[in-house]
Amino acid sequence: MFSFRASNFFCLIPAAIFALNDAASANTCTDAVYQNQSPMMFNRESFVRVDSVYINDDSSSWKGKKYIYNNGIIEKVRADFKNENHAPAFWIFYNDTNETVLKNEGYEYIVSGEKTQDTLLYDIKTYYKGKFEYTQLIKIAPNYLSEELKNSSYSELLEMFFRNDSLIDSRTVNYNTDSSRTEERFYVADLDDNYKCELYDEENNLLSTFLYKPGENGFSIIQSKGDNYTETYFINVKQNTTSIRKTLKPVKISPRARYFDLLGRYKYTR
């Protein structure tokens, strides 16, 4: 449910990445997309936090989400339905505890985390009405994100990493089995606009467009396809007291590169 591949939630980058203990607001579209996909809500060391989401999508039953923190730790997410007669849903998070805290109402999550050198590791157990559904194992490193979802009958691995100048979004179903299957998508920075980037599949089909919008206390990232769009807002809780913005070199991909696949093989002409 809280997959970083589902950018309504976090939600994903140039070769220089924000240090985990000194995160800054993004200053290019690819930086913002990375932070949008990274599970910022769990990263207690980051000053950048996902604040809220506004959804304008015909296929979605939601109109928005609000992330609620307690002393910098995620406590709950309130999700508002398009149907105003429907009461909001709440997803509740418990940190460093066990199943005795569960209220057996809706979705609840038990989160535990640790840091190993420059890598953050999170173990998140998901329950619905008190029944265990699956475990998420999240890894956040300076230039790599992964999320493994698994239960007794299913496993899936989601990853983000660099391959040459592309940011790769990889999904492997039936992970660690003989029937595993992997598909990839990649993010490309706009050659003329650092605030814009695009998501393509392996066949070079455009899936959606992203637009980065900086603000006084953070930034937002808009993912759009046609008239449908989702805007995710981030706040920088330290920006009012100290300047921690960095200038990063944006990802640039030559127009010629679009005639080749991710392995450098020639694909087609226009």
XYZ file of C-alpha atoms in Angstrom, residues 114-246:
133
model
C 17.981 1.052 12.375
C 20.980 2.687 10.743
C 23.990 0.789 9.400
C 26.783 3.156 8.347
C 25.108 5.398 5.721
C 22.085 3.149 5.155
C 18.685 3.352 6.866
C 16.743 0.100 7.237
C 13.039 -0.112 8.071
C 10.867 -3.114 8.826
C 7.163 -2.286 8.464
C 4.418 -4.782 9.235
C 0.995 -4.039 7.758
C -2.287 -5.053 9.413
C -5.873 -4.593 8.290
C -8.520 -4.828 10.989
C -5.995 -6.603 13.172
C -5.011 -9.222 10.602
C -1.431 -9.339 9.343
C -1.164 -8.711 5.584
C 2.496 -8.276 4.599
C 5.918 -6.981 5.576
C 7.828 -4.172 3.887
C 11.615 -4.121 4.158
C 12.820 -0.654 3.129
C 16.432 0.335 2.494
C 17.455 3.983 1.984
C 21.095 4.526 0.937
C 22.751 7.639 -0.574
C 22.255 6.421 -4.155
C 19.886 3.486 -3.840
C 16.336 2.790 -2.665
C 14.664 -0.579 -2.297
C 11.464 -1.965 -0.870
C 10.733 -5.665 -0.554
C 7.101 -6.657 0.027
C 6.394 -10.180 1.135
C 3.991 -12.500 2.892
C 3.547 -16.267 2.910
C 2.379 -16.402 -0.725
C 3.878 -13.402 -2.518
C 7.113 -11.433 -2.833
C 8.005 -8.301 -4.783
C 11.120 -6.124 -4.938
C 11.014 -2.445 -5.916
C 14.312 -0.661 -6.547
C 15.678 2.705 -7.667
C 19.263 3.117 -8.787
C 21.452 4.681 -11.473
C 22.458 3.212 -14.785
C 24.683 5.646 -16.625
C 22.668 8.900 -16.738
C 19.246 7.380 -16.145
C 17.351 6.920 -12.915
C 15.942 3.399 -13.053
C 12.711 2.251 -11.425
C 12.782 -1.551 -11.299
C 10.028 -3.934 -10.186
C 10.599 -7.687 -9.737
C 7.552 -9.842 -9.023
C 7.910 -13.286 -7.438
C 11.238 -12.060 -6.105
C 13.734 -14.773 -5.130
C 11.774 -17.489 -6.939
C 12.270 -19.417 -10.191
C 9.358 -17.486 -11.748
C 10.679 -13.985 -11.025
C 10.067 -11.315 -13.647
C 11.516 -7.789 -13.821
C 10.289 -4.691 -15.610
C 11.961 -1.300 -15.657
C 10.991 2.333 -16.124
C 13.305 5.337 -16.320
C 13.217 9.055 -15.568
C 14.704 11.559 -18.006
C 15.396 15.226 -17.224
C 14.062 17.757 -19.726
C 16.931 19.137 -21.810
C 15.612 22.700 -21.662
C 13.924 22.865 -18.257
C 15.470 21.634 -14.992
C 12.045 21.810 -13.351
C 10.573 19.216 -15.698
C 11.238 15.497 -16.257
C 9.475 12.532 -17.854
C 8.875 8.860 -17.076
C 9.277 6.252 -19.847
C 8.814 2.489 -20.011
C 11.157 -0.002 -21.669
C 9.487 0.576 -25.046
C 10.203 4.327 -24.788
C 6.512 5.133 -24.237
C 5.893 8.301 -22.256
C 4.005 7.351 -19.080
C 3.766 10.656 -17.229
C 5.348 14.075 -16.805
C 6.728 15.581 -13.597
C 7.023 19.261 -12.706
C 9.037 20.552 -9.742
C 7.777 23.730 -8.020
C 10.037 25.291 -5.358
C 8.525 27.310 -2.522
C 9.601 29.357 0.488
C 9.435 26.462 2.958
C 9.818 23.444 0.709
C 8.653 22.302 -2.707
C 6.016 20.303 -4.525
C 6.138 17.772 -7.338
C 3.300 17.373 -9.832
C 2.833 14.098 -11.697
C 0.478 14.443 -14.639
C -0.940 12.490 -17.551
C -3.473 14.280 -19.689
C -5.868 16.218 -17.459
C -5.209 13.986 -14.442
C -2.552 14.980 -11.951
C -1.305 14.456 -8.400
C 0.599 17.150 -6.497
C 2.682 16.148 -3.465
C 3.834 18.870 -1.072
C 7.061 18.697 0.962
C 8.191 20.971 3.790
C 11.712 21.705 4.985
C 11.416 21.975 8.763
C 14.924 23.432 9.113
C 14.813 25.921 6.272
C 13.602 28.778 8.474
C 16.611 28.526 10.802
C 19.505 27.578 8.553
C 20.273 27.448 4.864
C 20.915 23.873 3.800
C 20.090 24.092 0.108
C 22.705 22.603 -2.167
